[in-house]
């Protein structure tokens, strides 16, 4: 699921600056298993104290009826208020979950939640737009595997793997012992060979092409 997680992190980072309300965003796989999460410091602290980490299951068998489990079952967007949740821990949560459908196949679910705070319609709209952004980006980089057609040398593949780990240009230069200008040159070649315009796209496409 690294491919989907990479796109989620890229999309969430781009939209988080426009959300001022305390919230958290979940990405799950098609079965409701938590793959990634983000949000404001307050809500993330609540999650940390609760022990909800990646790998947690939101299936109905695991924690009763919730927005994610219902969305998985119905394969449609689902909104639940606190009193509609079965699990005691979720009794303060307002949740909106939408499926991430790519070419007729559900790749996962995106869920927005607020705690002890009514979810405004604007947040639901943002969730829907974010889901569309993730799906559209998935379609762009989910081209047939082309690892045999992409020509990158050993040093360029090394740079690609390092930027996939989140290293900055400066950090890559220190790690490889080459100059920052050389790193930038390699990144330019990598972007050209992969047919992308950003690091997030490069990483996602490289994963899909099994280069990293």
PDB file of N, CA, C and O in Angstrom, residues 23-66:
ATOM      1  N   UNK A  23      -9.006  18.416  13.532  1.00  0.00           N
ATOM      2  CA  UNK A  23      -9.514  17.298  12.749  1.00  0.00           C
ATOM      3  C   UNK A  23      -8.453  16.222  12.635  1.00  0.00           C
ATOM      4  O   UNK A  23      -7.301  16.420  13.026  1.00  0.00           O
ATOM      5  N   UNK A  24      -8.842  15.091  12.110  1.00  0.00           N
ATOM      6  CA  UNK A  24      -7.877  14.064  11.739  1.00  0.00           C
ATOM      7  C   UNK A  24      -8.362  13.369  10.477  1.00  0.00           C
ATOM      8  O   UNK A  24      -9.559  13.234  10.237  1.00  0.00           O
ATOM      9  N   UNK A  25      -7.408  12.976   9.667  1.00  0.00           N
ATOM     10  CA  UNK A  25      -7.680  12.283   8.415  1.00  0.00           C
ATOM     11  C   UNK A  25      -7.102  10.883   8.489  1.00  0.00           C
ATOM     12  O   UNK A  25      -5.950  10.699   8.884  1.00  0.00           O
ATOM     13  N   UNK A  26      -7.930   9.903   8.118  1.00  0.00           N
ATOM     14  CA  UNK A  26      -7.474   8.525   8.079  1.00  0.00           C
ATOM     15  C   UNK A  26      -7.472   8.015   6.644  1.00  0.00           C
ATOM     16  O   UNK A  26      -8.371   8.340   5.860  1.00  0.00           O
ATOM     17  N   UNK A  27      -6.493   7.212   6.324  1.00  0.00           N
ATOM     18  CA  UNK A  27      -6.492   6.456   5.080  1.00  0.00           C
ATOM     19  C   UNK A  27      -6.510   4.981   5.458  1.00  0.00           C
ATOM     20  O   UNK A  27      -5.685   4.531   6.253  1.00  0.00           O
ATOM     21  N   UNK A  28      -7.462   4.234   4.917  1.00  0.00           N
ATOM     22  CA  UNK A  28      -7.514   2.798   5.197  1.00  0.00           C
ATOM     23  C   UNK A  28      -7.431   2.014   3.888  1.00  0.00           C
ATOM     24  O   UNK A  28      -7.623   2.571   2.801  1.00  0.00           O
ATOM     25  N   UNK A  29      -7.165   0.739   4.023  1.00  0.00           N
ATOM     26  CA  UNK A  29      -7.194  -0.124   2.846  1.00  0.00           C
ATOM     27  C   UNK A  29      -8.644  -0.531   2.570  1.00  0.00           C
ATOM     28  O   UNK A  29      -9.554  -0.099   3.298  1.00  0.00           O
ATOM     29  N   UNK A  30      -8.935  -1.330   1.560  1.00  0.00           N
ATOM     30  CA  UNK A  30     -10.321  -1.692   1.239  1.00  0.00           C
ATOM     31  C   UNK A  30     -11.067  -2.424   2.357  1.00  0.00           C
ATOM     32  O   UNK A  30     -12.296  -2.479   2.359  1.00  0.00           O
ATOM     33  N   UNK A  31     -10.324  -2.987   3.328  1.00  0.00           N
ATOM     34  CA  UNK A  31     -10.953  -3.716   4.426  1.00  0.00           C
ATOM     35  C   UNK A  31     -11.091  -2.892   5.706  1.00  0.00           C
ATOM     36  O   UNK A  31     -11.526  -3.405   6.734  1.00  0.00           O
ATOM     37  N   UNK A  32     -10.693  -1.616   5.650  1.00  0.00           N
ATOM     38  CA  UNK A  32     -10.812  -0.768   6.826  1.00  0.00           C
ATOM     39  C   UNK A  32      -9.617  -0.805   7.760  1.00  0.00           C
ATOM     40  O   UNK A  32      -9.713  -0.383   8.917  1.00  0.00           O
ATOM     41  N   UNK A  33      -8.473  -1.295   7.276  1.00  0.00           N
ATOM     42  CA  UNK A  33      -7.244  -1.307   8.075  1.00  0.00           C
ATOM     43  C   UNK A  33      -6.545   0.036   7.909  1.00  0.00           C
ATOM     44  O   UNK A  33      -6.315   0.491   6.795  1.00  0.00           O
ATOM     45  N   UNK A  34      -6.188   0.679   9.023  1.00  0.00           N
ATOM     46  CA  UNK A  34      -5.573   2.001   8.995  1.00  0.00           C
ATOM     47  C   UNK A  34      -4.168   1.938   8.388  1.00  0.00           C
ATOM     48  O   UNK A  34      -3.288   1.242   8.890  1.00  0.00           O
ATOM     49  N   UNK A  35      -3.976   2.701   7.303  1.00  0.00           N
ATOM     50  CA  UNK A  35      -2.686   2.747   6.614  1.00  0.00           C
ATOM     51  C   UNK A  35      -1.878   3.979   6.990  1.00  0.00           C
ATOM     52  O   UNK A  35      -0.655   3.928   7.081  1.00  0.00           O
ATOM     53  N   UNK A  36      -2.569   5.112   7.166  1.00  0.00           N
ATOM     54  CA  UNK A  36      -1.877   6.369   7.469  1.00  0.00           C
ATOM     55  C   UNK A  36      -2.855   7.333   8.116  1.00  0.00           C
ATOM     56  O   UNK A  36      -4.079   7.199   7.953  1.00  0.00           O
ATOM     57  N   UNK A  37      -2.318   8.303   8.860  1.00  0.00           N
ATOM     58  CA  UNK A  37      -3.171   9.286   9.523  1.00  0.00           C
ATOM     59  C   UNK A  37      -2.446  10.613   9.605  1.00  0.00           C
ATOM     60  O   UNK A  37      -1.216  10.671   9.623  1.00  0.00           O
ATOM     61  N   UNK A  38      -3.212  11.678   9.653  1.00  0.00           N
ATOM     62  CA  UNK A  38      -2.663  13.008   9.843  1.00  0.00           C
ATOM     63  C   UNK A  38      -3.742  13.875  10.469  1.00  0.00           C
ATOM     64  O   UNK A  38      -4.890  13.451  10.594  1.00  0.00           O
ATOM     65  N   UNK A  39      -3.383  15.076  10.883  1.00  0.00           N
ATOM     66  CA  UNK A  39      -4.364  15.954  11.517  1.00  0.00           C
ATOM     67  C   UNK A  39      -3.685  17.017  12.348  1.00  0.00           C
ATOM     68  O   UNK A  39      -2.474  17.236  12.246  1.00  0.00           O
ATOM     69  N   UNK A  40      -4.469  17.673  13.202  1.00  0.00           N
ATOM     70  CA  UNK A  40      -3.911  18.703  14.068  1.00  0.00           C
ATOM     71  C   UNK A  40      -3.250  18.052  15.279  1.00  0.00           C
ATOM     72  O   UNK A  40      -3.499  16.890  15.595  1.00  0.00           O
ATOM     73  N   UNK A  41      -2.409  18.800  15.942  1.00  0.00           N
ATOM     74  CA  UNK A  41      -1.650  18.269  17.080  1.00  0.00           C
ATOM     75  C   UNK A  41      -2.577  17.729  18.167  1.00  0.00           C
ATOM     76  O   UNK A  41      -2.321  16.663  18.742  1.00  0.00           O
ATOM     77  N   UNK A  42      -3.669  18.433  18.440  1.00  0.00           N
ATOM     78  CA  UNK A  42      -4.594  18.019  19.496  1.00  0.00           C
ATOM     79  C   UNK A  42      -5.193  16.663  19.205  1.00  0.00           C
ATOM     80  O   UNK A  42      -5.213  15.773  20.074  1.00  0.00           O
ATOM     81  N   UNK A  43      -5.702  16.479  18.000  1.00  0.00           N
ATOM     82  CA  UNK A  43      -6.359  15.203  17.672  1.00  0.00           C
ATOM     83  C   UNK A  43      -5.351  14.062  17.572  1.00  0.00           C
ATOM     84  O   UNK A  43      -5.650  12.931  17.968  1.00  0.00           O
ATOM     85  N   UNK A  44      -4.164  14.338  17.074  1.00  0.00           N
ATOM     86  CA  UNK A  44      -3.147  13.294  16.986  1.00  0.00           C
ATOM     87  C   UNK A  44      -2.695  12.848  18.371  1.00  0.00           C
ATOM     88  O   UNK A  44      -2.388  11.676  18.587  1.00  0.00           O
ATOM     89  N   UNK A  45      -2.665  13.779  19.320  1.00  0.00           N
ATOM     90  CA  UNK A  45      -2.340  13.411  20.708  1.00  0.00           C
ATOM     91  C   UNK A  45      -3.401  12.487  21.291  1.00  0.00           C
ATOM     92  O   UNK A  45      -3.091  11.551  22.040  1.00  0.00           O
ATOM     93  N   UNK A  46      -4.661  12.763  20.956  1.00  0.00           N
ATOM     94  CA  UNK A  46      -5.755  11.904  21.427  1.00  0.00           C
ATOM     95  C   UNK A  46      -5.583  10.494  20.869  1.00  0.00           C
ATOM     96  O   UNK A  46      -5.758   9.495  21.576  1.00  0.00           O
ATOM     97  N   UNK A  47      -5.209  10.405  19.590  1.00  0.00           N
ATOM     98  CA  UNK A  47      -5.002   9.100  18.969  1.00  0.00           C
ATOM     99  C   UNK A  47      -3.837   8.364  19.615  1.00  0.00           C
ATOM    100  O   UNK A  47      -3.910   7.159  19.861  1.00  0.00           O
ATOM    101  N   UNK A  48      -2.767   9.094  19.905  1.00  0.00           N
ATOM    102  CA  UNK A  48      -1.595   8.477  20.522  1.00  0.00           C
ATOM    103  C   UNK A  48      -1.945   7.894  21.886  1.00  0.00           C
ATOM    104  O   UNK A  48      -1.565   6.769  22.223  1.00  0.00           O
ATOM    105  N   UNK A  49      -2.702   8.668  22.677  1.00  0.00           N
ATOM    106  CA  UNK A  49      -3.104   8.186  24.008  1.00  0.00           C
ATOM    107  C   UNK A  49      -4.042   6.987  23.911  1.00  0.00           C
ATOM    108  O   UNK A  49      -4.063   6.131  24.792  1.00  0.00           O
ATOM    109  N   UNK A  50      -4.826   6.934  22.865  1.00  0.00           N
ATOM    110  CA  UNK A  50      -5.799   5.848  22.708  1.00  0.00           C
ATOM    111  C   UNK A  50      -5.157   4.576  22.181  1.00  0.00           C
ATOM    112  O   UNK A  50      -5.743   3.494  22.276  1.00  0.00           O
ATOM    113  N   UNK A  51      -3.968   4.706  21.600  1.00  0.00           N
ATOM    114  CA  UNK A  51      -3.301   3.532  21.058  1.00  0.00           C
ATOM    115  C   UNK A  51      -3.690   3.205  19.630  1.00  0.00           C
ATOM    116  O   UNK A  51      -3.315   2.155  19.110  1.00  0.00           O
ATOM    117  N   UNK A  52      -4.430   4.094  18.969  1.00  0.00           N
ATOM    118  CA  UNK A  52      -4.814   3.859  17.576  1.00  0.00           C
ATOM    119  C   UNK A  52      -3.644   4.207  16.669  1.00  0.00           C
ATOM    120  O   UNK A  52      -3.275   5.361  16.520  1.00  0.00           O
ATOM    121  N   UNK A  53      -3.047   3.182  16.093  1.00  0.00           N
ATOM    122  CA  UNK A  53      -1.893   3.353  15.218  1.00  0.00           C
ATOM    123  C   UNK A  53      -2.153   2.652  13.893  1.00  0.00           C
ATOM    124  O   UNK A  53      -3.147   1.952  13.739  1.00  0.00           O
ATOM    125  N   UNK A  54      -1.252   2.848  12.940  1.00  0.00           N
ATOM    126  CA  UNK A  54      -1.400   2.164  11.665  1.00  0.00           C
ATOM    127  C   UNK A  54      -1.455   0.658  11.906  1.00  0.00           C
ATOM    128  O   UNK A  54      -0.753   0.133  12.769  1.00  0.00           O
ATOM    129  N   UNK A  55      -2.323   0.015  11.161  1.00  0.00           N
ATOM    130  CA  UNK A  55      -2.536  -1.421  11.359  1.00  0.00           C
ATOM    131  C   UNK A  55      -3.801  -1.712  12.141  1.00  0.00           C
ATOM    132  O   UNK A  55      -4.288  -2.851  12.161  1.00  0.00           O
ATOM    133  N   UNK A  56      -4.355  -0.679  12.792  1.00  0.00           N
ATOM    134  CA  UNK A  56      -5.603  -0.858  13.539  1.00  0.00           C
ATOM    135  C   UNK A  56      -6.759  -1.125  12.574  1.00  0.00           C
ATOM    136  O   UNK A  56      -6.785  -0.604  11.464  1.00  0.00           O
ATOM    137  N   UNK A  57      -7.705  -1.941  13.004  1.00  0.00           N
ATOM    138  CA  UNK A  57      -8.838  -2.281  12.155  1.00  0.00           C
ATOM    139  C   UNK A  57     -10.090  -1.528  12.587  1.00  0.00           C
ATOM    140  O   UNK A  57     -10.426  -1.485  13.773  1.00  0.00           O
ATOM    141  N   UNK A  58     -10.780  -0.932  11.610  1.00  0.00           N
ATOM    142  CA  UNK A  58     -12.050  -0.274  11.860  1.00  0.00           C
ATOM    143  C   UNK A  58     -13.211  -1.119  11.346  1.00  0.00           C
ATOM    144  O   UNK A  58     -14.312  -0.611  11.146  1.00  0.00           O
ATOM    145  N   UNK A  59     -12.975  -2.404  11.151  1.00  0.00           N
ATOM    146  CA  UNK A  59     -14.043  -3.292  10.687  1.00  0.00           C
ATOM    147  C   UNK A  59     -15.112  -3.414  11.771  1.00  0.00           C
ATOM    148  O   UNK A  59     -14.859  -3.172  12.955  1.00  0.00           O
ATOM    149  N   UNK A  60     -16.306  -3.771  11.364  1.00  0.00           N
ATOM    150  CA  UNK A  60     -17.412  -3.893  12.319  1.00  0.00           C
ATOM    151  C   UNK A  60     -17.118  -4.973  13.342  1.00  0.00           C
ATOM    152  O   UNK A  60     -17.520  -4.867  14.506  1.00  0.00           O
ATOM    153  N   UNK A  61     -16.401  -6.020  12.934  1.00  0.00           N
ATOM    154  CA  UNK A  61     -16.053  -7.095  13.866  1.00  0.00           C
ATOM    155  C   UNK A  61     -15.091  -6.610  14.936  1.00  0.00           C
ATOM    156  O   UNK A  61     -15.096  -7.123  16.059  1.00  0.00           O
ATOM    157  N   UNK A  62     -14.281  -5.614  14.607  1.00  0.00           N
ATOM    158  CA  UNK A  62     -13.268  -5.127  15.549  1.00  0.00           C
ATOM    159  C   UNK A  62     -13.802  -4.104  16.542  1.00  0.00           C
ATOM    160  O   UNK A  62     -13.485  -4.160  17.725  1.00  0.00           O
ATOM    161  N   UNK A  63     -14.603  -3.142  16.055  1.00  0.00           N
ATOM    162  CA  UNK A  63     -15.050  -2.079  16.965  1.00  0.00           C
ATOM    163  C   UNK A  63     -16.506  -1.668  16.732  1.00  0.00           C
ATOM    164  O   UNK A  63     -16.885  -0.544  17.050  1.00  0.00           O
ATOM    165  N   UNK A  64     -17.300  -2.559  16.190  1.00  0.00           N
ATOM    166  CA  UNK A  64     -18.718  -2.253  16.017  1.00  0.00           C
ATOM    167  C   UNK A  64     -18.966  -1.272  14.887  1.00  0.00           C
ATOM    168  O   UNK A  64     -18.058  -0.891  14.148  1.00  0.00           O
ATOM    169  N   UNK A  65     -20.195  -0.835  14.771  1.00  0.00           N
ATOM    170  CA  UNK A  65     -20.580   0.077  13.701  1.00  0.00           C
ATOM    171  C   UNK A  65     -19.854   1.412  13.808  1.00  0.00           C
ATOM    172  O   UNK A  65     -19.812   2.037  14.859  1.00  0.00           O
ATOM    173  N   UNK A  66     -19.241   1.838  12.718  1.00  0.00           N
ATOM    174  CA  UNK A  66     -18.590   3.144  12.638  1.00  0.00           C
ATOM    175  C   UNK A  66     -18.628   3.577  11.177  1.00  0.00           C
ATOM    176  O   UNK A  66     -19.008   2.816  10.290  1.00  0.00           O
TER     177      UNK A  66
END
